[in-house]
Amino acid sequence: NTAMRFEQEGEPILNLLSDFVEHRGEQIAGDDVDFAILNKGGIRQSLPKGRISEGEVINMVPFSNYIVVLEISGKDLADNFDIMAKTAGNGVSEAAEVTYAPKTKKAVSVLIDGKPLDPGKTYRVDTIDYLANGGDYMKPLKNGKVIARSPNYLYADFLNWIRKEMKGKKLKADDTKRMRPVE
């Protein structure tokens, strides 16, 4: 068992993993990135409160996905956020704040570090190779260029992070809905 505790379930696990993907992407790219995108469908269960085991982490994100860093246009990202809106949102890291209209299933507002998404800008986005290859209908991500790739599966990277950087600390994520419908 890992020497840590996890206190929350639901939206926070999506936020925790999205923030982790951004953190790990910066490590493998050796540079800053703008934000991360993660699909909620790739998370198969939450983590229990209290001590967690390696098996629970593997069961949480059981797929053979690798974290990748993409360079991608703001226009492709805007198209991708519309696709994400069709599925009532997905995971984005703390740097992103997205609202969408449930009726039109389109993104209404996308802020990256508090600034509106610029269709003409090139962004650095962390995600998993499954999404970068167009999985979960996120075909616009295929237009990005992979500039860095982790050598480990997502769950192995997450376990390494827990062991090395979070040892003895509590995993805690905010419960903010970062991709939310417009009221």
mmCIF file with all atom_site columns, C-alpha atoms in Angstrom:
data_model
loop_
_atom_site.group_PDB
_atom_site.id
_atom_site.type_symbol
_atom_site.label_atom_id
_atom_site.label_alt_id
_atom_site.label_comp_id
_atom_site.label_asym_id
_atom_site.label_entity_id
_atom_site.label_seq_id
_atom_site.pdbx_PDB_ins_code
_atom_site.Cartn_x
_atom_site.Cartn_y
_atom_site.Cartn_z
_atom_site.occupancy
_atom_site.B_iso_or_equiv
_atom_site.pdbx_formal_charge
_atom_site.auth_seq_id
_atom_site.auth_comp_id
_atom_site.auth_asym_id
_atom_site.auth_atom_id
_atom_site.pdbx_PDB_model_num
ATOM 1   C CA . ASN A 1 1   ? 0.000   0.000  0.000   1.00 0.00 ? 1   ASN A CA 1
ATOM 2   C CA . THR A 1 2   ? 1.145   3.505  -0.718  1.00 0.00 ? 2   THR A CA 1
ATOM 3   C CA . ALA A 1 3   ? 1.576   5.751  2.278   1.00 0.00 ? 3   ALA A CA 1
ATOM 4   C CA . MET A 1 4   ? -1.116  8.235  1.476   1.00 0.00 ? 4   MET A CA 1
ATOM 5   C CA . ARG A 1 5   ? -4.754  8.993  1.722   1.00 0.00 ? 5   ARG A CA 1
ATOM 6   C CA . PHE A 1 6   ? -7.286  10.201 -0.776  1.00 0.00 ? 6   PHE A CA 1
ATOM 7   C CA . GLU A 1 7   ? -10.161 12.245 0.545   1.00 0.00 ? 7   GLU A CA 1
ATOM 8   C CA . GLN A 1 8   ? -12.539 12.902 -2.334  1.00 0.00 ? 8   GLN A CA 1
ATOM 9   C CA . GLU A 1 9   ? -14.434 11.214 -5.154  1.00 0.00 ? 9   GLU A CA 1
ATOM 10  C CA . GLY A 1 10  ? -16.262 12.275 -8.339  1.00 0.00 ? 10  GLY A CA 1
ATOM 11  C CA . GLU A 1 11  ? -15.284 15.534 -10.052 1.00 0.00 ? 11  GLU A CA 1
ATOM 12  C CA . PRO A 1 12  ? -12.142 15.898 -7.910  1.00 0.00 ? 12  PRO A CA 1
ATOM 13  C CA . ILE A 1 13  ? -10.596 12.689 -9.290  1.00 0.00 ? 13  ILE A CA 1
ATOM 14  C CA . LEU A 1 14  ? -10.969 14.068 -12.837 1.00 0.00 ? 14  LEU A CA 1
ATOM 15  C CA . ASN A 1 15  ? -9.339  17.327 -11.700 1.00 0.00 ? 15  ASN A CA 1
ATOM 16  C CA . LEU A 1 16  ? -6.563  15.530 -9.829  1.00 0.00 ? 16  LEU A CA 1
ATOM 17  C CA . LEU A 1 17  ? -5.674  13.393 -12.835 1.00 0.00 ? 17  LEU A CA 1
ATOM 18  C CA . SER A 1 18  ? -5.930  16.314 -15.286 1.00 0.00 ? 18  SER A CA 1
ATOM 19  C CA . ASP A 1 19  ? -3.598  18.385 -13.108 1.00 0.00 ? 19  ASP A CA 1
ATOM 20  C CA . PHE A 1 20  ? -1.245  15.423 -12.812 1.00 0.00 ? 20  PHE A CA 1
ATOM 21  C CA . VAL A 1 21  ? -1.184  14.976 -16.623 1.00 0.00 ? 21  VAL A CA 1
ATOM 22  C CA . GLU A 1 22  ? -0.232  18.669 -16.953 1.00 0.00 ? 22  GLU A CA 1
ATOM 23  C CA . HIS A 1 23  ? 2.479   18.314 -14.298 1.00 0.00 ? 23  HIS A CA 1
ATOM 24  C CA . ARG A 1 24  ? 3.932   15.174 -15.897 1.00 0.00 ? 24  ARG A CA 1
ATOM 25  C CA . GLY A 1 25  ? 3.741   16.730 -19.355 1.00 0.00 ? 25  GLY A CA 1
ATOM 26  C CA . GLU A 1 26  ? 5.872   19.634 -18.198 1.00 0.00 ? 26  GLU A CA 1
ATOM 27  C CA . GLN A 1 27  ? 8.428   17.156 -16.859 1.00 0.00 ? 27  GLN A CA 1
ATOM 28  C CA . ILE A 1 28  ? 8.656   15.163 -20.090 1.00 0.00 ? 28  ILE A CA 1
ATOM 29  C CA . ALA A 1 29  ? 8.613   18.254 -22.332 1.00 0.00 ? 29  ALA A CA 1
ATOM 30  C CA . GLY A 1 30  ? 11.188  19.989 -20.154 1.00 0.00 ? 30  GLY A CA 1
ATOM 31  C CA . ASP A 1 31  ? 9.174   23.181 -20.494 1.00 0.00 ? 31  ASP A CA 1
ATOM 32  C CA . ASP A 1 32  ? 5.936   24.880 -19.592 1.00 0.00 ? 32  ASP A CA 1
ATOM 33  C CA . VAL A 1 33  ? 2.706   23.736 -21.131 1.00 0.00 ? 33  VAL A CA 1
ATOM 34  C CA . ASP A 1 34  ? -0.578  25.598 -21.360 1.00 0.00 ? 34  ASP A CA 1
ATOM 35  C CA . PHE A 1 35  ? -3.018  23.013 -19.952 1.00 0.00 ? 35  PHE A CA 1
ATOM 36  C CA . ALA A 1 36  ? -4.101  19.372 -20.089 1.00 0.00 ? 36  ALA A CA 1
ATOM 37  C CA . ILE A 1 37  ? -7.101  17.519 -21.512 1.00 0.00 ? 37  ILE A CA 1
ATOM 38  C CA . LEU A 1 38  ? -8.212  14.164 -20.154 1.00 0.00 ? 38  LEU A CA 1
ATOM 39  C CA . ASN A 1 39  ? -11.262 12.069 -20.980 1.00 0.00 ? 39  ASN A CA 1
ATOM 40  C CA . LYS A 1 40  ? -13.557 11.129 -18.116 1.00 0.00 ? 40  LYS A CA 1
ATOM 41  C CA . GLY A 1 41  ? -14.253 7.797  -19.831 1.00 0.00 ? 41  GLY A CA 1
ATOM 42  C CA . GLY A 1 42  ? -10.666 6.720  -19.237 1.00 0.00 ? 42  GLY A CA 1
ATOM 43  C CA . ILE A 1 43  ? -11.208 6.851  -15.473 1.00 0.00 ? 43  ILE A CA 1
ATOM 44  C CA . ARG A 1 44  ? -12.896 3.598  -14.537 1.00 0.00 ? 44  ARG A CA 1
ATOM 45  C CA . GLN A 1 45  ? -13.247 4.112  -10.794 1.00 0.00 ? 45  GLN A CA 1
ATOM 46  C CA . SER A 1 46  ? -12.366 6.577  -8.075  1.00 0.00 ? 46  SER A CA 1
ATOM 47  C CA . LEU A 1 47  ? -9.972  5.903  -5.256  1.00 0.00 ? 47  LEU A CA 1
ATOM 48  C CA . PRO A 1 48  ? -11.167 4.900  -1.808  1.00 0.00 ? 48  PRO A CA 1
ATOM 49  C CA . LYS A 1 49  ? -10.665 7.147  1.184   1.00 0.00 ? 49  LYS A CA 1
ATOM 50  C CA . GLY A 1 50  ? -7.669  6.211  3.249   1.00 0.00 ? 50  GLY A CA 1
ATOM 51  C CA . ARG A 1 51  ? -4.708  4.195  2.080   1.00 0.00 ? 51  ARG A CA 1
ATOM 52  C CA . ILE A 1 52  ? -4.652  3.210  -1.577  1.00 0.00 ? 52  ILE A CA 1
ATOM 53  C CA . SER A 1 53  ? -2.945  0.311  -3.265  1.00 0.00 ? 53  SER A CA 1
ATOM 54  C CA . GLU A 1 54  ? -1.155  0.055  -6.592  1.00 0.00 ? 54  GLU A CA 1
ATOM 55  C CA . GLY A 1 55  ? -3.978  -2.154 -7.834  1.00 0.00 ? 55  GLY A CA 1
ATOM 56  C CA . GLU A 1 56  ? -6.553  0.532  -7.035  1.00 0.00 ? 56  GLU A CA 1
ATOM 57  C CA . VAL A 1 57  ? -4.556  3.078  -9.060  1.00 0.00 ? 57  VAL A CA 1
ATOM 58  C CA . ILE A 1 58  ? -4.197  0.646  -11.969 1.00 0.00 ? 58  ILE A CA 1
ATOM 59  C CA . ASN A 1 59  ? -7.937  -0.136 -11.838 1.00 0.00 ? 59  ASN A CA 1
ATOM 60  C CA . MET A 1 60  ? -8.672  3.617  -11.822 1.00 0.00 ? 60  MET A CA 1
ATOM 61  C CA . VAL A 1 61  ? -6.815  4.209  -15.132 1.00 0.00 ? 61  VAL A CA 1
ATOM 62  C CA . PRO A 1 62  ? -6.292  0.672  -16.462 1.00 0.00 ? 62  PRO A CA 1
ATOM 63  C CA . PHE A 1 63  ? -5.548  1.406  -20.103 1.00 0.00 ? 63  PHE A CA 1
ATOM 64  C CA . SER A 1 64  ? -2.163  1.346  -21.819 1.00 0.00 ? 64  SER A CA 1
ATOM 65  C CA . ASN A 1 65  ? -2.160  5.086  -22.454 1.00 0.00 ? 65  ASN A CA 1
ATOM 66  C CA . TYR A 1 66  ? 0.927   7.272  -22.470 1.00 0.00 ? 66  TYR A CA 1
ATOM 67  C CA . ILE A 1 67  ? 1.051   10.980 -21.588 1.00 0.00 ? 67  ILE A CA 1
ATOM 68  C CA . VAL A 1 68  ? 1.999   13.085 -24.609 1.00 0.00 ? 68  VAL A CA 1
ATOM 69  C CA . VAL A 1 69  ? 2.624   16.773 -25.169 1.00 0.00 ? 69  VAL A CA 1
ATOM 70  C CA . LEU A 1 70  ? 1.093   18.280 -28.302 1.00 0.00 ? 70  LEU A CA 1
ATOM 71  C CA . GLU A 1 71  ? 1.713   21.517 -30.124 1.00 0.00 ? 71  GLU A CA 1
ATOM 72  C CA . ILE A 1 72  ? -1.688  22.369 -31.570 1.00 0.00 ? 72  ILE A CA 1
ATOM 73  C CA . SER A 1 73  ? -3.513  25.387 -32.978 1.00 0.00 ? 73  SER A CA 1
ATOM 74  C CA . GLY A 1 74  ? -6.119  27.275 -31.009 1.00 0.00 ? 74  GLY A CA 1
ATOM 75  C CA . LYS A 1 75  ? -8.558  26.649 -33.869 1.00 0.00 ? 75  LYS A CA 1
ATOM 76  C CA . ASP A 1 76  ? -8.163  22.868 -33.508 1.00 0.00 ? 76  ASP A CA 1
ATOM 77  C CA . LEU A 1 77  ? -8.573  23.223 -29.754 1.00 0.00 ? 77  LEU A CA 1
ATOM 78  C CA . ALA A 1 78  ? -11.766 25.277 -30.222 1.00 0.00 ? 78  ALA A CA 1
ATOM 79  C CA . ASP A 1 79  ? -13.141 22.510 -32.457 1.00 0.00 ? 79  ASP A CA 1
ATOM 80  C CA . ASN A 1 80  ? -12.119 19.936 -29.852 1.00 0.00 ? 80  ASN A CA 1
ATOM 81  C CA . PHE A 1 81  ? -13.865 21.820 -27.032 1.00 0.00 ? 81  PHE A CA 1
ATOM 82  C CA . ASP A 1 82  ? -17.080 21.699 -29.083 1.00 0.00 ? 82  ASP A CA 1
ATOM 83  C CA . ILE A 1 83  ? -16.682 17.918 -29.283 1.00 0.00 ? 83  ILE A CA 1
ATOM 84  C CA . MET A 1 84  ? -16.028 17.763 -25.532 1.00 0.00 ? 84  MET A CA 1
ATOM 85  C CA . ALA A 1 85  ? -19.214 19.817 -24.978 1.00 0.00 ? 85  ALA A CA 1
ATOM 86  C CA . LYS A 1 86  ? -21.246 17.149 -26.797 1.00 0.00 ? 86  LYS A CA 1
ATOM 87  C CA . THR A 1 87  ? -20.358 14.672 -24.047 1.00 0.00 ? 87  THR A CA 1
ATOM 88  C CA . ALA A 1 88  ? -21.190 17.108 -21.216 1.00 0.00 ? 88  ALA A CA 1
ATOM 89  C CA . GLY A 1 89  ? -17.545 17.978 -20.694 1.00 0.00 ? 89  GLY A CA 1
ATOM 90  C CA . ASN A 1 90  ? -14.319 16.167 -19.932 1.00 0.00 ? 90  ASN A CA 1
ATOM 91  C CA . GLY A 1 91  ? -11.245 16.818 -17.831 1.00 0.00 ? 91  GLY A CA 1
ATOM 92  C CA . VAL A 1 92  ? -9.127  19.936 -18.123 1.00 0.00 ? 92  VAL A CA 1
ATOM 93  C CA . SER A 1 93  ? -6.328  21.027 -15.838 1.00 0.00 ? 93  SER A CA 1
ATOM 94  C CA . GLU A 1 94  ? -6.507  23.992 -13.503 1.00 0.00 ? 94  GLU A CA 1
ATOM 95  C CA . ALA A 1 95  ? -5.266  26.463 -16.147 1.00 0.00 ? 95  ALA A CA 1
ATOM 96  C CA . ALA A 1 96  ? -8.419  25.965 -18.252 1.00 0.00 ? 96  ALA A CA 1
ATOM 97  C CA . GLU A 1 97  ? -11.953 27.146 -17.608 1.00 0.00 ? 97  GLU A CA 1
ATOM 98  C CA . VAL A 1 98  ? -14.595 26.150 -20.138 1.00 0.00 ? 98  VAL A CA 1
ATOM 99  C CA . THR A 1 99  ? -18.323 26.777 -20.362 1.00 0.00 ? 99  THR A CA 1
ATOM 100 C CA . TYR A 1 100 ? -20.607 25.203 -22.915 1.00 0.00 ? 100 TYR A CA 1
ATOM 101 C CA . ALA A 1 101 ? -24.248 25.402 -23.973 1.00 0.00 ? 101 ALA A CA 1
ATOM 102 C CA . PRO A 1 102 ? -26.060 22.096 -23.370 1.00 0.00 ? 102 PRO A CA 1
ATOM 103 C CA . LYS A 1 103 ? -28.680 22.891 -26.053 1.00 0.00 ? 103 LYS A CA 1
ATOM 104 C CA . THR A 1 104 ? -26.255 23.674 -28.878 1.00 0.00 ? 104 THR A CA 1
ATOM 105 C CA . LYS A 1 105 ? -23.531 21.393 -27.487 1.00 0.00 ? 105 LYS A CA 1
ATOM 106 C CA . LYS A 1 106 ? -20.919 24.035 -28.279 1.00 0.00 ? 106 LYS A CA 1
ATOM 107 C CA . ALA A 1 107 ? -18.238 25.676 -26.180 1.00 0.00 ? 107 ALA A CA 1
ATOM 108 C CA . VAL A 1 108 ? -19.312 29.192 -25.222 1.00 0.00 ? 108 VAL A CA 1
ATOM 109 C CA . SER A 1 109 ? -16.183 30.376 -23.434 1.00 0.00 ? 109 SER A CA 1
ATOM 110 C CA . VAL A 1 110 ? -12.693 28.907 -23.213 1.00 0.00 ? 110 VAL A CA 1
ATOM 111 C CA . LEU A 1 111 ? -10.176 30.620 -20.956 1.00 0.00 ? 111 LEU A CA 1
ATOM 112 C CA . ILE A 1 112 ? -6.571  29.456 -20.703 1.00 0.00 ? 112 ILE A CA 1
ATOM 113 C CA . ASP A 1 113 ? -4.739  31.107 -17.805 1.00 0.00 ? 113 ASP A CA 1
ATOM 114 C CA . GLY A 1 114 ? -7.580  33.632 -17.704 1.00 0.00 ? 114 GLY A CA 1
ATOM 115 C CA . LYS A 1 115 ? -7.211  34.623 -21.376 1.00 0.00 ? 115 LYS A CA 1
ATOM 116 C CA . PRO A 1 116 ? -9.646  33.702 -24.178 1.00 0.00 ? 116 PRO A CA 1
ATOM 117 C CA . LEU A 1 117 ? -8.530  30.855 -26.432 1.00 0.00 ? 117 LEU A CA 1
ATOM 118 C CA . ASP A 1 118 ? -6.788  32.400 -29.459 1.00 0.00 ? 118 ASP A CA 1
ATOM 119 C CA . PRO A 1 119 ? -7.551  30.460 -32.698 1.00 0.00 ? 119 PRO A CA 1
ATOM 120 C CA . GLY A 1 120 ? -4.325  31.790 -34.252 1.00 0.00 ? 120 GLY A CA 1
ATOM 121 C CA . LYS A 1 121 ? -2.008  30.766 -31.416 1.00 0.00 ? 121 LYS A CA 1
ATOM 122 C CA . THR A 1 122 ? -0.138  27.475 -31.057 1.00 0.00 ? 122 THR A CA 1
ATOM 123 C CA . TYR A 1 123 ? -0.667  25.863 -27.661 1.00 0.00 ? 123 TYR A CA 1
ATOM 124 C CA . ARG A 1 124 ? 1.200   23.166 -25.787 1.00 0.00 ? 124 ARG A CA 1
ATOM 125 C CA . VAL A 1 125 ? -1.336  20.684 -24.464 1.00 0.00 ? 125 VAL A CA 1
ATOM 126 C CA . ASP A 1 126 ? -0.774  17.570 -22.391 1.00 0.00 ? 126 ASP A CA 1
ATOM 127 C CA . THR A 1 127 ? -3.075  14.639 -22.970 1.00 0.00 ? 127 THR A CA 1
ATOM 128 C CA . ILE A 1 128 ? -2.895  10.891 -23.499 1.00 0.00 ? 128 ILE A CA 1
ATOM 129 C CA . ASP A 1 129 ? -1.962  9.228  -26.766 1.00 0.00 ? 129 ASP A CA 1
ATOM 130 C CA . TYR A 1 130 ? -5.456  7.724  -27.101 1.00 0.00 ? 130 TYR A CA 1
ATOM 131 C CA . LEU A 1 131 ? -6.955  11.227 -27.345 1.00 0.00 ? 131 LEU A CA 1
ATOM 132 C CA . ALA A 1 132 ? -4.051  12.581 -29.421 1.00 0.00 ? 132 ALA A CA 1
ATOM 133 C CA . ASN A 1 133 ? -4.902  9.836  -31.935 1.00 0.00 ? 133 ASN A CA 1
ATOM 134 C CA . GLY A 1 134 ? -8.524  11.015 -32.118 1.00 0.00 ? 134 GLY A CA 1
ATOM 135 C CA . GLY A 1 135 ? -10.047 8.711  -29.493 1.00 0.00 ? 135 GLY A CA 1
ATOM 136 C CA . ASP A 1 136 ? -13.372 9.621  -27.808 1.00 0.00 ? 136 ASP A CA 1
ATOM 137 C CA . TYR A 1 137 ? -14.305 11.532 -30.983 1.00 0.00 ? 137 TYR A CA 1
ATOM 138 C CA . MET A 1 138 ? -11.526 14.096 -30.331 1.00 0.00 ? 138 MET A CA 1
ATOM 139 C CA . LYS A 1 139 ? -10.412 14.058 -33.961 1.00 0.00 ? 139 LYS A CA 1
ATOM 140 C CA . PRO A 1 140 ? -9.107  17.676 -33.948 1.00 0.00 ? 140 PRO A CA 1
ATOM 141 C CA . LEU A 1 141 ? -6.331  16.578 -31.573 1.00 0.00 ? 141 LEU A CA 1
ATOM 142 C CA . LYS A 1 142 ? -4.926  14.456 -34.425 1.00 0.00 ? 142 LYS A CA 1
ATOM 143 C CA . ASN A 1 143 ? -3.890  17.765 -36.052 1.00 0.00 ? 143 ASN A CA 1
ATOM 144 C CA . GLY A 1 144 ? -1.452  18.419 -33.213 1.00 0.00 ? 144 GLY A CA 1
ATOM 145 C CA . LYS A 1 145 ? 2.215   17.479 -33.353 1.00 0.00 ? 145 LYS A CA 1
ATOM 146 C CA . VAL A 1 146 ? 3.518   15.213 -30.568 1.00 0.00 ? 146 VAL A CA 1
ATOM 147 C CA . ILE A 1 147 ? 6.678   16.850 -29.205 1.00 0.00 ? 147 ILE A CA 1
ATOM 148 C CA . ALA A 1 148 ? 7.201   14.672 -26.109 1.00 0.00 ? 148 ALA A CA 1
ATOM 149 C CA . ARG A 1 149 ? 5.977   11.318 -24.843 1.00 0.00 ? 149 ARG A CA 1
ATOM 150 C CA . SER A 1 150 ? 6.293   9.571  -21.506 1.00 0.00 ? 150 SER A CA 1
ATOM 151 C CA . PRO A 1 151 ? 7.979   6.163  -21.620 1.00 0.00 ? 151 PRO A CA 1
ATOM 152 C CA . ASN A 1 152 ? 5.493   4.861  -19.014 1.00 0.00 ? 152 ASN A CA 1
ATOM 153 C CA . TYR A 1 153 ? 1.787   4.094  -18.957 1.00 0.00 ? 153 TYR A CA 1
ATOM 154 C CA . LEU A 1 154 ? -0.357  6.771  -17.274 1.00 0.00 ? 154 LEU A CA 1
ATOM 155 C CA . TYR A 1 155 ? -0.920  4.607  -14.183 1.00 0.00 ? 155 TYR A CA 1
ATOM 156 C CA . ALA A 1 156 ? 2.840   3.972  -13.816 1.00 0.00 ? 156 ALA A CA 1
ATOM 157 C CA . ASP A 1 157 ? 3.577   7.706  -14.069 1.00 0.00 ? 157 ASP A CA 1
ATOM 158 C CA . PHE A 1 158 ? 0.866   8.383  -11.476 1.00 0.00 ? 158 PHE A CA 1
ATOM 159 C CA . LEU A 1 159 ? 2.256   5.728  -9.118  1.00 0.00 ? 159 LEU A CA 1
ATOM 160 C CA . ASN A 1 160 ? 5.792   7.126  -9.524  1.00 0.00 ? 160 ASN A CA 1
ATOM 161 C CA . TRP A 1 161 ? 4.490   10.609 -8.706  1.00 0.00 ? 161 TRP A CA 1
ATOM 162 C CA . ILE A 1 162 ? 2.752   9.315  -5.583  1.00 0.00 ? 162 ILE A CA 1
ATOM 163 C CA . ARG A 1 163 ? 5.888   7.492  -4.430  1.00 0.00 ? 163 ARG A CA 1
ATOM 164 C CA . LYS A 1 164 ? 8.379   10.264 -5.153  1.00 0.00 ? 164 LYS A CA 1
ATOM 165 C CA . GLU A 1 165 ? 6.617   13.625 -4.992  1.00 0.00 ? 165 GLU A CA 1
ATOM 166 C CA . MET A 1 166 ? 3.587   12.931 -2.802  1.00 0.00 ? 166 MET A CA 1
ATOM 167 C CA . LYS A 1 167 ? 5.127   10.538 -0.275  1.00 0.00 ? 167 LYS A CA 1
ATOM 168 C CA . GLY A 1 168 ? 3.467   11.056 3.089   1.00 0.00 ? 168 GLY A CA 1
ATOM 169 C CA . LYS A 1 169 ? 1.101   13.739 1.748   1.00 0.00 ? 169 LYS A CA 1
ATOM 170 C CA . LYS A 1 170 ? -2.635  13.561 1.238   1.00 0.00 ? 170 LYS A CA 1
ATOM 171 C CA . LEU A 1 171 ? -3.922  13.582 -2.315  1.00 0.00 ? 171 LEU A CA 1
ATOM 172 C CA . LYS A 1 172 ? -6.448  16.355 -2.481  1.00 0.00 ? 172 LYS A CA 1
ATOM 173 C CA . ALA A 1 173 ? -8.086  17.899 -5.500  1.00 0.00 ? 173 ALA A CA 1
ATOM 174 C CA . ASP A 1 174 ? -10.501 20.743 -5.812  1.00 0.00 ? 174 ASP A CA 1
ATOM 175 C CA . ASP A 1 175 ? -14.092 19.964 -6.727  1.00 0.00 ? 175 ASP A CA 1
ATOM 176 C CA . THR A 1 176 ? -14.492 22.872 -9.152  1.00 0.00 ? 176 THR A CA 1
ATOM 177 C CA . LYS A 1 177 ? -16.307 21.873 -12.323 1.00 0.00 ? 177 LYS A CA 1
ATOM 178 C CA . ARG A 1 178 ? -13.769 23.235 -14.810 1.00 0.00 ? 178 ARG A CA 1
ATOM 179 C CA . MET A 1 179 ? -15.826 22.373 -17.861 1.00 0.00 ? 179 MET A CA 1
ATOM 180 C CA . ARG A 1 180 ? -19.391 23.283 -17.021 1.00 0.00 ? 180 ARG A CA 1
ATOM 181 C CA . PRO A 1 181 ? -22.686 24.059 -18.667 1.00 0.00 ? 181 PRO A CA 1
ATOM 182 C CA . VAL A 1 182 ? -23.885 27.639 -18.903 1.00 0.00 ? 182 VAL A CA 1
ATOM 183 C CA . GLU A 1 183 ? -26.730 28.129 -16.430 1.00 0.00 ? 183 GLU A CA 1
#
